[in-house]
Coordinates of C-alpha atoms in Angstrom, one line a residue:
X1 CA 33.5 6.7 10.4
X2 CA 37.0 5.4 12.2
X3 CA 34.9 2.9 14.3
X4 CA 32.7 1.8 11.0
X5 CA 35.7 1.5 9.1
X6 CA 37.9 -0.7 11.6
X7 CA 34.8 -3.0 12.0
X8 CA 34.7 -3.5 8.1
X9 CA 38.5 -4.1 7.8
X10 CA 38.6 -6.2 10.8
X11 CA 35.9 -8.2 9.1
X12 CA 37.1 -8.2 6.0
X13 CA 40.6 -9.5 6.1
X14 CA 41.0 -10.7 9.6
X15 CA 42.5 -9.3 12.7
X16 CA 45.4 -11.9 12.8
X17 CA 46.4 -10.7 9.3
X18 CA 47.1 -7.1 10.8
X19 CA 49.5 -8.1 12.9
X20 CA 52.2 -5.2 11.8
X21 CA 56.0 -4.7 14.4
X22 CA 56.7 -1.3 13.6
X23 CA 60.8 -0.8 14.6
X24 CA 61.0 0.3 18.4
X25 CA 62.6 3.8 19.3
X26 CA 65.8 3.5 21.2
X27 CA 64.0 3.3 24.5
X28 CA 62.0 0.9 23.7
X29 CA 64.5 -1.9 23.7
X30 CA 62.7 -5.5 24.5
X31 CA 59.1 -4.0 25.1
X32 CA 58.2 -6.8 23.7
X33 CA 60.2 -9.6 26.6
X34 CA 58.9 -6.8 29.0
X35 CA 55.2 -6.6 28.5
X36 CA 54.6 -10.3 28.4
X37 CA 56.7 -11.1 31.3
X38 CA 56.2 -10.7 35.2
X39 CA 59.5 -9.0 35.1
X40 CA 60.3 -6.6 37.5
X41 CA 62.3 -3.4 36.1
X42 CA 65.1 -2.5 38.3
X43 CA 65.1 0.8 38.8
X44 CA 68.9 3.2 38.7
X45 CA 70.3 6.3 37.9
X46 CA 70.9 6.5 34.3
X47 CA 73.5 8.8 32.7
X48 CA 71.5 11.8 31.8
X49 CA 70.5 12.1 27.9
X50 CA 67.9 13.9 25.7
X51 CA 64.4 12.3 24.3
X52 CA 66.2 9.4 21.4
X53 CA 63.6 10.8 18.6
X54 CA 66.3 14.0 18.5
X55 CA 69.0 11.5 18.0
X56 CA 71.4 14.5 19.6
X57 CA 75.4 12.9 20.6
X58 CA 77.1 13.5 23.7
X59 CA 78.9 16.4 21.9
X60 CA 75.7 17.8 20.8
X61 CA 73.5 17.3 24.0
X62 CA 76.3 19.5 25.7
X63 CA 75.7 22.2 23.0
X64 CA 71.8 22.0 23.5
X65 CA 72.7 23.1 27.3
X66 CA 74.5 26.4 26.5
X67 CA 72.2 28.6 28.8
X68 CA 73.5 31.4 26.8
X69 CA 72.2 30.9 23.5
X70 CA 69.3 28.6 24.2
X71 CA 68.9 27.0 20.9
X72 CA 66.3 25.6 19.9
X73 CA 66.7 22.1 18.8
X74 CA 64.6 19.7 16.5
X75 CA 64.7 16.1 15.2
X76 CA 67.6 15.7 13.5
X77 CA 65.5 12.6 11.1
X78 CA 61.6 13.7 11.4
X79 CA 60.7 9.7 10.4
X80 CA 62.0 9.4 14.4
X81 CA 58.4 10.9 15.5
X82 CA 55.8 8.6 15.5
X83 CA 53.2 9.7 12.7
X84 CA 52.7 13.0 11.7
X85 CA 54.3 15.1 14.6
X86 CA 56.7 18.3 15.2
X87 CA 59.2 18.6 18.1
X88 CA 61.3 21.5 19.5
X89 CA 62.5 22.5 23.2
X90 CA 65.0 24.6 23.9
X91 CA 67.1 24.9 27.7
X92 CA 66.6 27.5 30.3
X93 CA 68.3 30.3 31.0
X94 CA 70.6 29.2 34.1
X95 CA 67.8 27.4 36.6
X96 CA 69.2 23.9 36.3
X97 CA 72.5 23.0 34.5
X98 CA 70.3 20.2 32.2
X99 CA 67.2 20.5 30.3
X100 CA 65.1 18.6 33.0
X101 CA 62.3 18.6 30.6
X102 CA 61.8 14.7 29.1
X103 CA 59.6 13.2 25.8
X104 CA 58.7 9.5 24.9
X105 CA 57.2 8.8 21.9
X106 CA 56.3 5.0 20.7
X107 CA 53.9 3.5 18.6
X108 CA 53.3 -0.3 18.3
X109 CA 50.5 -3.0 18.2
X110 CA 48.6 -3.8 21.5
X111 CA 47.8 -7.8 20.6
X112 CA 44.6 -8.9 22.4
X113 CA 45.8 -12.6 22.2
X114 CA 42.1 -13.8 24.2
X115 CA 40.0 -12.2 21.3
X116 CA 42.8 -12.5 18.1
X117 CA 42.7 -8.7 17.8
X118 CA 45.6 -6.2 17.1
X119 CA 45.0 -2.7 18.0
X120 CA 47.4 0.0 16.5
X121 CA 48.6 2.7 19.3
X122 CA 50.5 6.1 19.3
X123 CA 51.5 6.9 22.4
X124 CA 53.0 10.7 23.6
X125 CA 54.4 11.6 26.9
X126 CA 56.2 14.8 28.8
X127 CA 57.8 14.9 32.1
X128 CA 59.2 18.8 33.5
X129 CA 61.6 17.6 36.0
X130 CA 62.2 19.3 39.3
X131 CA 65.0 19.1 41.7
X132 CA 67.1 17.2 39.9
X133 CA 66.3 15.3 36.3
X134 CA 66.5 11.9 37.1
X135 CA 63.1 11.4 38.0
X136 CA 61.7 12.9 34.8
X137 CA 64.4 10.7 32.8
X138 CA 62.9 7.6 35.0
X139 CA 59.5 8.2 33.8
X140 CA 60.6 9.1 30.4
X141 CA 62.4 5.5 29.7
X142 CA 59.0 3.5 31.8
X143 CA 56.1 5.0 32.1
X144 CA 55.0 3.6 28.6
X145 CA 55.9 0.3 29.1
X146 CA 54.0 0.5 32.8
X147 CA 50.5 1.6 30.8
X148 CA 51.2 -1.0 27.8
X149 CA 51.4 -3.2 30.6
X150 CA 48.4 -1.9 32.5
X151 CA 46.3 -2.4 28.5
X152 CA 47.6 -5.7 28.5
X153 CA 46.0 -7.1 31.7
X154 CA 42.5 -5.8 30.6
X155 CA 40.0 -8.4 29.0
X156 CA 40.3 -8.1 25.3
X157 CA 36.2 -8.5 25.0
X158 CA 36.1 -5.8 27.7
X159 CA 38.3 -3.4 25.9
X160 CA 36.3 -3.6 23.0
X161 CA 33.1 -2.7 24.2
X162 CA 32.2 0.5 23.4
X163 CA 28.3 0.0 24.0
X164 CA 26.5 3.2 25.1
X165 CA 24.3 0.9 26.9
X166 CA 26.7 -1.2 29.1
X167 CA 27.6 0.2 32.9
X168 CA 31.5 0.2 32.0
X169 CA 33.0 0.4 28.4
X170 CA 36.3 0.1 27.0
X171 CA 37.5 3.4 27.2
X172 CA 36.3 3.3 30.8
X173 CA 39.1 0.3 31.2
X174 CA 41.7 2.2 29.4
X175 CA 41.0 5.4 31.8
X176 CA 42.1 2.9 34.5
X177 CA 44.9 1.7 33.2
X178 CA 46.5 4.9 32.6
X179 CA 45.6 6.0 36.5
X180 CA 47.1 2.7 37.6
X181 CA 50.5 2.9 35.8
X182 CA 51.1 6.4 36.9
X183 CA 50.7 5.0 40.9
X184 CA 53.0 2.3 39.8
X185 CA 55.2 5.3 37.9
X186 CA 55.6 7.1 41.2
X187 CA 55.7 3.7 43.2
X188 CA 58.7 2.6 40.8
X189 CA 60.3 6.5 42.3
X190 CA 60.2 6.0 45.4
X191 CA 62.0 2.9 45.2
X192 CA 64.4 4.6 43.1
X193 CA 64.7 8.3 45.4
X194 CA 64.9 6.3 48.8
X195 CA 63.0 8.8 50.5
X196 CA 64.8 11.9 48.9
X197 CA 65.4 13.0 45.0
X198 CA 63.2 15.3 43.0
X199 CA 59.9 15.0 41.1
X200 CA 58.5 15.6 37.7
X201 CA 55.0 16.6 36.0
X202 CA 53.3 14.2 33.4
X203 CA 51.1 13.9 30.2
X204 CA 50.1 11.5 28.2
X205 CA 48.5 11.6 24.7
X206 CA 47.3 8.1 23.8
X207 CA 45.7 7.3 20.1
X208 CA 44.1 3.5 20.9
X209 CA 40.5 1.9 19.1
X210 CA 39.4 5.4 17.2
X211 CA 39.9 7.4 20.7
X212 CA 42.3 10.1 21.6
X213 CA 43.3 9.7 25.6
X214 CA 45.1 12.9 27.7
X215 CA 46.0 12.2 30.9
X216 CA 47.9 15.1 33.1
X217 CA 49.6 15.4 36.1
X218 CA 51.0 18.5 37.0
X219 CA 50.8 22.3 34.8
X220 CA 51.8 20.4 31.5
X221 CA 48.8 21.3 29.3
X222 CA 47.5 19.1 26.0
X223 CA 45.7 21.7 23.7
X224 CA 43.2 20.6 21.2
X225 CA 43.5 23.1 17.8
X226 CA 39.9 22.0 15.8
X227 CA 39.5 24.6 13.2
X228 CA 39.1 28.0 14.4
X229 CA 38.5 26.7 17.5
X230 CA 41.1 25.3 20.7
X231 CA 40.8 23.7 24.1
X232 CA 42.5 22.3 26.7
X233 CA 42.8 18.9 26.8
X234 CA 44.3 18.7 30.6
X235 CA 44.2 20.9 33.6
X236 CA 47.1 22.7 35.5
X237 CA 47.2 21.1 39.2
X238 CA 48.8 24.0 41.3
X239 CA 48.0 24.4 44.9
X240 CA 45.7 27.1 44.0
X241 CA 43.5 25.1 41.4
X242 CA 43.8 22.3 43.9
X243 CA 43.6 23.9 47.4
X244 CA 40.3 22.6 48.5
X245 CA 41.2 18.8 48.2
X246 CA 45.1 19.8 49.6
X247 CA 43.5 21.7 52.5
X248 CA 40.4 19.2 53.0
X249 CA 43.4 16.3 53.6
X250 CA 45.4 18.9 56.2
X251 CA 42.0 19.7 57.8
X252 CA 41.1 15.7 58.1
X253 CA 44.4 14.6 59.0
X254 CA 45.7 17.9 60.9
X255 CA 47.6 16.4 64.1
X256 CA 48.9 13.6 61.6
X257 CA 50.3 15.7 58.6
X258 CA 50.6 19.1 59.7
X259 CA 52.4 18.3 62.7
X260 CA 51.2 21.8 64.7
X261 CA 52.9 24.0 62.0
X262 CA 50.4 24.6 59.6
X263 CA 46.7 25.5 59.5
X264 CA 44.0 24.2 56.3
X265 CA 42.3 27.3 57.0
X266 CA 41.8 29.8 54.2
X267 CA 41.8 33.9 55.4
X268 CA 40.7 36.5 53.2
X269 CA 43.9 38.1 53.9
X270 CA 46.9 36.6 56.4
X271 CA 45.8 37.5 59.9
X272 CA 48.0 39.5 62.3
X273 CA 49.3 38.9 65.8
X274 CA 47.5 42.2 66.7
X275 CA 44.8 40.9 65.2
X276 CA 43.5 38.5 67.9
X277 CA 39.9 38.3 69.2
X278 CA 38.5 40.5 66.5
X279 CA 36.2 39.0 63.6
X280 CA 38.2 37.9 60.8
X281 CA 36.5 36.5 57.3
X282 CA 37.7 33.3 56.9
X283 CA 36.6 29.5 54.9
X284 CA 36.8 25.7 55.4
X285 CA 37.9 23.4 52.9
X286 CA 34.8 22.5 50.1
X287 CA 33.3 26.1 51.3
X288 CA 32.3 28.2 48.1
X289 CA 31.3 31.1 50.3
X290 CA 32.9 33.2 53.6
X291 CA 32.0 33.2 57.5
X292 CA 33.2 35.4 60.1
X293 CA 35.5 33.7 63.5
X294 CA 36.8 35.2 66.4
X295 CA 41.0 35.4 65.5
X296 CA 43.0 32.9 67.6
X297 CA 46.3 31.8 68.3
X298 CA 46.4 28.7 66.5
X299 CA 45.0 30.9 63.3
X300 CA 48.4 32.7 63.2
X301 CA 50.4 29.2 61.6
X302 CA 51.9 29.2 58.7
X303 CA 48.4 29.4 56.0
X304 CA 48.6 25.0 54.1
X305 CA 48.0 26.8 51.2
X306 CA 49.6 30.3 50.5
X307 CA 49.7 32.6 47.4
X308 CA 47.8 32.5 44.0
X309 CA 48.3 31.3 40.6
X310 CA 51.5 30.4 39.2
X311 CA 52.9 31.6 43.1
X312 CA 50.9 29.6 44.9
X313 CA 52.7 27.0 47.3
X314 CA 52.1 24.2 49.3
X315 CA 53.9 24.9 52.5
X316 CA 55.4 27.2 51.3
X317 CA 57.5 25.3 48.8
X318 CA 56.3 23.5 46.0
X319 CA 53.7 25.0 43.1
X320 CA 52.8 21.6 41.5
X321 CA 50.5 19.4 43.4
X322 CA 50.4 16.2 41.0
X323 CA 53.4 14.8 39.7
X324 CA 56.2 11.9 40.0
X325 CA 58.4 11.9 43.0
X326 CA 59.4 14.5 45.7
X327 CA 58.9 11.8 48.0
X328 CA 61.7 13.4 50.4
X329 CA 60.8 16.7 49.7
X330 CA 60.2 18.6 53.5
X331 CA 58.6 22.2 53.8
X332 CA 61.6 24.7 54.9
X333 CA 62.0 25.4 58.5
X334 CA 59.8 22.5 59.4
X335 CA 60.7 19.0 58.5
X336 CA 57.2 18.4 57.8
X337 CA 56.6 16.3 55.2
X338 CA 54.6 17.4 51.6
X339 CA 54.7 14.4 49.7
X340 CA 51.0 13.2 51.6
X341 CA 49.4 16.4 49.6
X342 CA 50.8 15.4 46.8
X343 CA 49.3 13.0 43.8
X344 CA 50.5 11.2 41.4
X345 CA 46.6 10.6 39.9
X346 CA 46.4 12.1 36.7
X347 CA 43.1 13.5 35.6
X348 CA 42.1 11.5 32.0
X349 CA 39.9 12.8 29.5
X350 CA 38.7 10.5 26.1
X351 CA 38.0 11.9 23.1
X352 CA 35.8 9.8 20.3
X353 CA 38.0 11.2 17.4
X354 CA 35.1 9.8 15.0
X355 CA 32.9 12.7 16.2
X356 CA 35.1 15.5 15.7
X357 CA 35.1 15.7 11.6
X358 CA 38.5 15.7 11.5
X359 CA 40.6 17.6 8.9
X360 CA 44.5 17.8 8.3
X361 CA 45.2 21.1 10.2
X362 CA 43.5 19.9 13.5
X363 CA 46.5 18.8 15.8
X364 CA 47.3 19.0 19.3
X365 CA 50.1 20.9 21.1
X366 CA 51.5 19.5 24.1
X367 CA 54.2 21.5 26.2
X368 CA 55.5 22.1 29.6
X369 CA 54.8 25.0 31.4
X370 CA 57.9 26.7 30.0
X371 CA 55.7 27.5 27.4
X372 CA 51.9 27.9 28.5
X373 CA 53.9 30.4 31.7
X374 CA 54.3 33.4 28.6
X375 CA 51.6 31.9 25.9
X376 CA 47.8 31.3 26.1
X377 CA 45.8 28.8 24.6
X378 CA 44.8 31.1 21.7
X379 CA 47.9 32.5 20.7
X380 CA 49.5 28.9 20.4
X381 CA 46.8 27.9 18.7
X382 CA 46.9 31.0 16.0
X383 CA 50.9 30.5 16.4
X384 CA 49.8 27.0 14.7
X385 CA 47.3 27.4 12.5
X386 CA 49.8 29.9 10.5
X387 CA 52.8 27.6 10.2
X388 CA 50.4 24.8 9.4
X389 CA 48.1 26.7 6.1
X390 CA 50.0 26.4 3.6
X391 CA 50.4 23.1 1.3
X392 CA 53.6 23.2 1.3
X393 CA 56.2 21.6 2.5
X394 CA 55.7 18.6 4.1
X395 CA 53.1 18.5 7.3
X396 CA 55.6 16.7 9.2
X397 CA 58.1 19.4 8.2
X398 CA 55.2 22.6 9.1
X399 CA 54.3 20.4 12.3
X400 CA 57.9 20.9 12.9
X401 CA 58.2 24.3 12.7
X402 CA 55.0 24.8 14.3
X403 CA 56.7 23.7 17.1
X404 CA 59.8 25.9 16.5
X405 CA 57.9 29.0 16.2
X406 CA 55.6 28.3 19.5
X407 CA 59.5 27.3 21.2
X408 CA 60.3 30.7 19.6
X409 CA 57.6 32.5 21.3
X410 CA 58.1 31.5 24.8
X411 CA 61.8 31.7 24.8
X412 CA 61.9 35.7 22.7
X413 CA 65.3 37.0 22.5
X414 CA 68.1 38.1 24.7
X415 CA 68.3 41.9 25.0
X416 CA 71.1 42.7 27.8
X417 CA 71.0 40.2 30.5
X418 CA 67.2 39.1 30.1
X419 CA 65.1 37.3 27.6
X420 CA 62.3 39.1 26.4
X421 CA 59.1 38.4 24.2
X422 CA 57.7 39.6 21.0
X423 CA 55.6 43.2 21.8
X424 CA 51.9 42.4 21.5
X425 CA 52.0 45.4 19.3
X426 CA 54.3 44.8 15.6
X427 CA 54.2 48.4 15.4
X428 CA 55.9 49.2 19.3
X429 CA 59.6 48.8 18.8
X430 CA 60.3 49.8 22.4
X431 CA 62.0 47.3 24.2
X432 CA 60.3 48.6 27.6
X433 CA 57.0 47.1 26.1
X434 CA 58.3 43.7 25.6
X435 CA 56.8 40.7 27.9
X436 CA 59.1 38.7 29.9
X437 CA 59.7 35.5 28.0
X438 CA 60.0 32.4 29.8
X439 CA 63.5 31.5 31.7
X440 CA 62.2 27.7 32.3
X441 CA 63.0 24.8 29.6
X442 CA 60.5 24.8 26.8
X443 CA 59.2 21.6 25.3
X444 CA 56.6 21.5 22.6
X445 CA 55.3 18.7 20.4
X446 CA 52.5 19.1 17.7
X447 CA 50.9 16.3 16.8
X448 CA 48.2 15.8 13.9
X449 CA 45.3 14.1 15.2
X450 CA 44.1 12.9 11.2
X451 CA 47.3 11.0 11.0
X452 CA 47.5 9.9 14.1
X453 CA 44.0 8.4 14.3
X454 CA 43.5 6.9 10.4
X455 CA 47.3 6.4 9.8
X456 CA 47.8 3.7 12.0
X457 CA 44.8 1.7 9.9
X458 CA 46.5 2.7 6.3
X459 CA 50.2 1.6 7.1
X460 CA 48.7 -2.0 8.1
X461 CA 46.7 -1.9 5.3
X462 CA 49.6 -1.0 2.9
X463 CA 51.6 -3.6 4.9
X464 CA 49.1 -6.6 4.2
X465 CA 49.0 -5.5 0.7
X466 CA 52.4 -5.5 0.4
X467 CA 52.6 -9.1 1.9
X468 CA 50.0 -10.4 -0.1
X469 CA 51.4 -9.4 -3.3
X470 CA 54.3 -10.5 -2.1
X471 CA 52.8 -14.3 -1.6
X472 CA 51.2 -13.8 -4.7
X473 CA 54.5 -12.9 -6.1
X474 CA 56.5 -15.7 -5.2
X475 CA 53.6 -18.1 -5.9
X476 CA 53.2 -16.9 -9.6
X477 CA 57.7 -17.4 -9.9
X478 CA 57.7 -20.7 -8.2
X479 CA 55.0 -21.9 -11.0
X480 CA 56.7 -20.0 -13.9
X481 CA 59.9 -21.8 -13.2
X482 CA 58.3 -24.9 -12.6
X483 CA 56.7 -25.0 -15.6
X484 CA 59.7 -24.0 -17.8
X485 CA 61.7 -27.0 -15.8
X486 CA 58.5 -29.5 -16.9
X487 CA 59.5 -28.1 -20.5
X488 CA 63.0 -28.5 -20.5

């Protein structure tokens, strides 16, 4: 229905005539100069700040970093959110003396000057910085002006094309673009870090042409709540859900990148010195199933991959494997380097939002892993579909605390020295019983899909109105007073 609806308003009243500048968040100053330049950002530490949509001070940003209370902090003006959207995040407990957590949010018109088309856009995006939040505040103040630059370059006949028939359609394009500008992203980084620095994860939510876009790199997850149902949107890259293409690269490229220190070989369990010349179980990278080898020395190095989970490592050191940055980052002990295993290719999935009867409670949460660490899938999605049921008040305001509550759940309480969660029981008041909450920084934005797909159509088409009554307006004043000064 989106699609058939754009055709008939694009027919109807002409593309050019839907040309709509909606006012730019903060950063986004001269997006405009930028995208339609061949000018090269110059890359340098900036003063560290919160998301602009919060529109916190300097006195207030201090407060928000009290690692003692952790309070949970919301747009101060919810209008600041593109469309219907929530926002909360709250700091860690003591990790990192800033929130290293970073939002964008923009919306605008993509102009596809070759084909006289204007195509409406939301665009979401979350960095969880690490070592450091100047990488994450990097991405958070570029990496939308990198993709809008990216959408740009495509053919506007190209982009358009949506036929089921044709080898490579629009969205096709669009995927590309979004994998391109998150290369240039962690290009831009490096220039920035000079072989040292931190990194960040990344997602993207992108509402363009009656699709919805996720793009992820890193254990940032976009969850889908349709109805009674949820999915995930994006997939966590750890070393463990990645180890067979981190351990294929180390098995390929062994003398190159593990430099003698590591092995790409998987054991059933970490062989022993003692150990040697018996049959141990043991895989190759891309192998589903197990084979028996005799134990040798060079089995005994340090395991490319180690642990499981949330604790798995590469080298040893880092649990993300996609990402911005960490282009200095060395495993201990070693001086090896680790950036080669990592990527900055995010995995994007396309939604057709026209196929998905779409109602005003279906929205999508987007967080860092501050929050998906202590709550699954379902329970943020239940968290949701409570704050969100009844009428009133506003859905922006129930989006917001949607996000509040899910903040809520993650972060629990302070009891003594730790944080703890809500019991899984209501009735078990023992504090013994209580989950660990999460001690990371917490970000969480709920976004309502409706709005965010039909909105963009009904604001232009208010907007034309407007303007055309407007014409009409000063058309029908200019004869009336002509007509009186013919009569006087």
């Amino acid at each position: 229905m989106l699609n058939r609806f754009k055709s008939v308003l694009m027919s109807a009243v002409g593309a050019s005539e839907l040309g709509l500048q909606y006012p730019n968040d903060s950063d986004n100053d001269m997006m405009t100069d930028y995208i339609n330049s061949n000018y090269v950002i110059e890359v340098e530490n900036k003063p560290y700040s919160r998301p602009s949509f919060l529109g916190l001070t300097a006195e207030e940003t201090q407060v928000s970093a009290d690692h003692r209370v952790r309070p949970i902090i919301v747009p101060r003006d919810l209008s600041r959110l593109p469309w219907c959207a929530g926002y909360a995040e709250c700091i860690n407990a003591g990790k990192s003396t800033w929130n290293e957590d970073q939002a964008s949010a923009t919306r605008g018109d993509l102009k596809l000057s070759d084909v006289n088309v204007t195509l409406p856009y939301v665009m979401f995006s979350m960095f969880d910085g690490h070592a450091g939040y100047q990488v994450a505040l990097t991405a958070r103040l570029h990496l939308h002006r990198i993709i809008l630059e990216r959408l740009l370059a495509i053919p506007g006949n190209m982009l358009l094309n949506e036929d089921e028939n044709e080898l490579i359609k629009g969205r096709d394009l669009v995927t590309g673009a979004i994998e391109l500008a998150y290369r240039q992203m962690d290009q831009m980084v490096e220039m920035q870090a000079q072989n040292g620095g931190g990194g960040c994860t990344a997602i993207t939510i992108l509402f363009l042409n009656g699709r919805l876009y996720a793009a992820g790199a890193g254990d940032s997850r976009a969850v889908l709540v349709l109805g009674e149902e949820q999915r995930a949107l994006t997939r966590d890259h750890t070393p463990d859900s990645e180890s067979n293409r981190v351990r294929a690269l180390g098995f390929l490229r062994s003398n190159e990148l593990l430099k003698g220190h590591f092995t790409p070989l998987e054991f059933r369990k970490r062989p022993l010195q003692k150990e040697l010349g018996s049959l141990v179980l043991y895989r190759e990278p891309f192998m589903t199933g197990w084979a028996y080898k005799t134990l040798t020395h060079p089995d005994l190095k340090l395991p490319l991959i180690s642990g499981h989970g949330k604790r798995s490592r590469v080298m040893g050191t880092i649990g993300v494997t996609r990402g911005f940055g960490d282009h200095g980052l060395k495993a201990a002990n070693t001086g090896v380097n680790i950036k080669p295993f990592l990527s900055s290719q995010p995995e994007v999935q396309s939604l057709d939002l026209d196929s998905c009867n779409l109602t005003e409670r279906d929205c999508i949460i987007v967080a860092t892993d501050g929050l998906w660490d202590v709550v699954s899938d379902k329970t943020a999605a239940a968290i949701l579909r409570k704050t969100l049921a009844p009428d009133t008040p506003s859905l922006e305001y129930r989006l917001t605390m949607g996000a509040q509550e899910l903040v809520q759940a993650a972060r629990g309480r302070l009891i003594g020295r730790v944080w703890m969660g809500k019991p899984e029981n209501p009735n078990d008041s023992d504090e013994k019983s209580s989950p660990i909450a999460s001690v990371d920084d917490i970000s969480v934005n709920t976004r309502n899909v409706l709005h965010a797909a039909f909105r963009e159509l009904t604001d232009k088409i208010v907007s034309m109105i407007c303007d055309v009554c407007k014409k009409l307006y000063i058309k029908e004043a200019l004869l009336f007073f002509r007509s009186n000064h013919d009569n006087n």
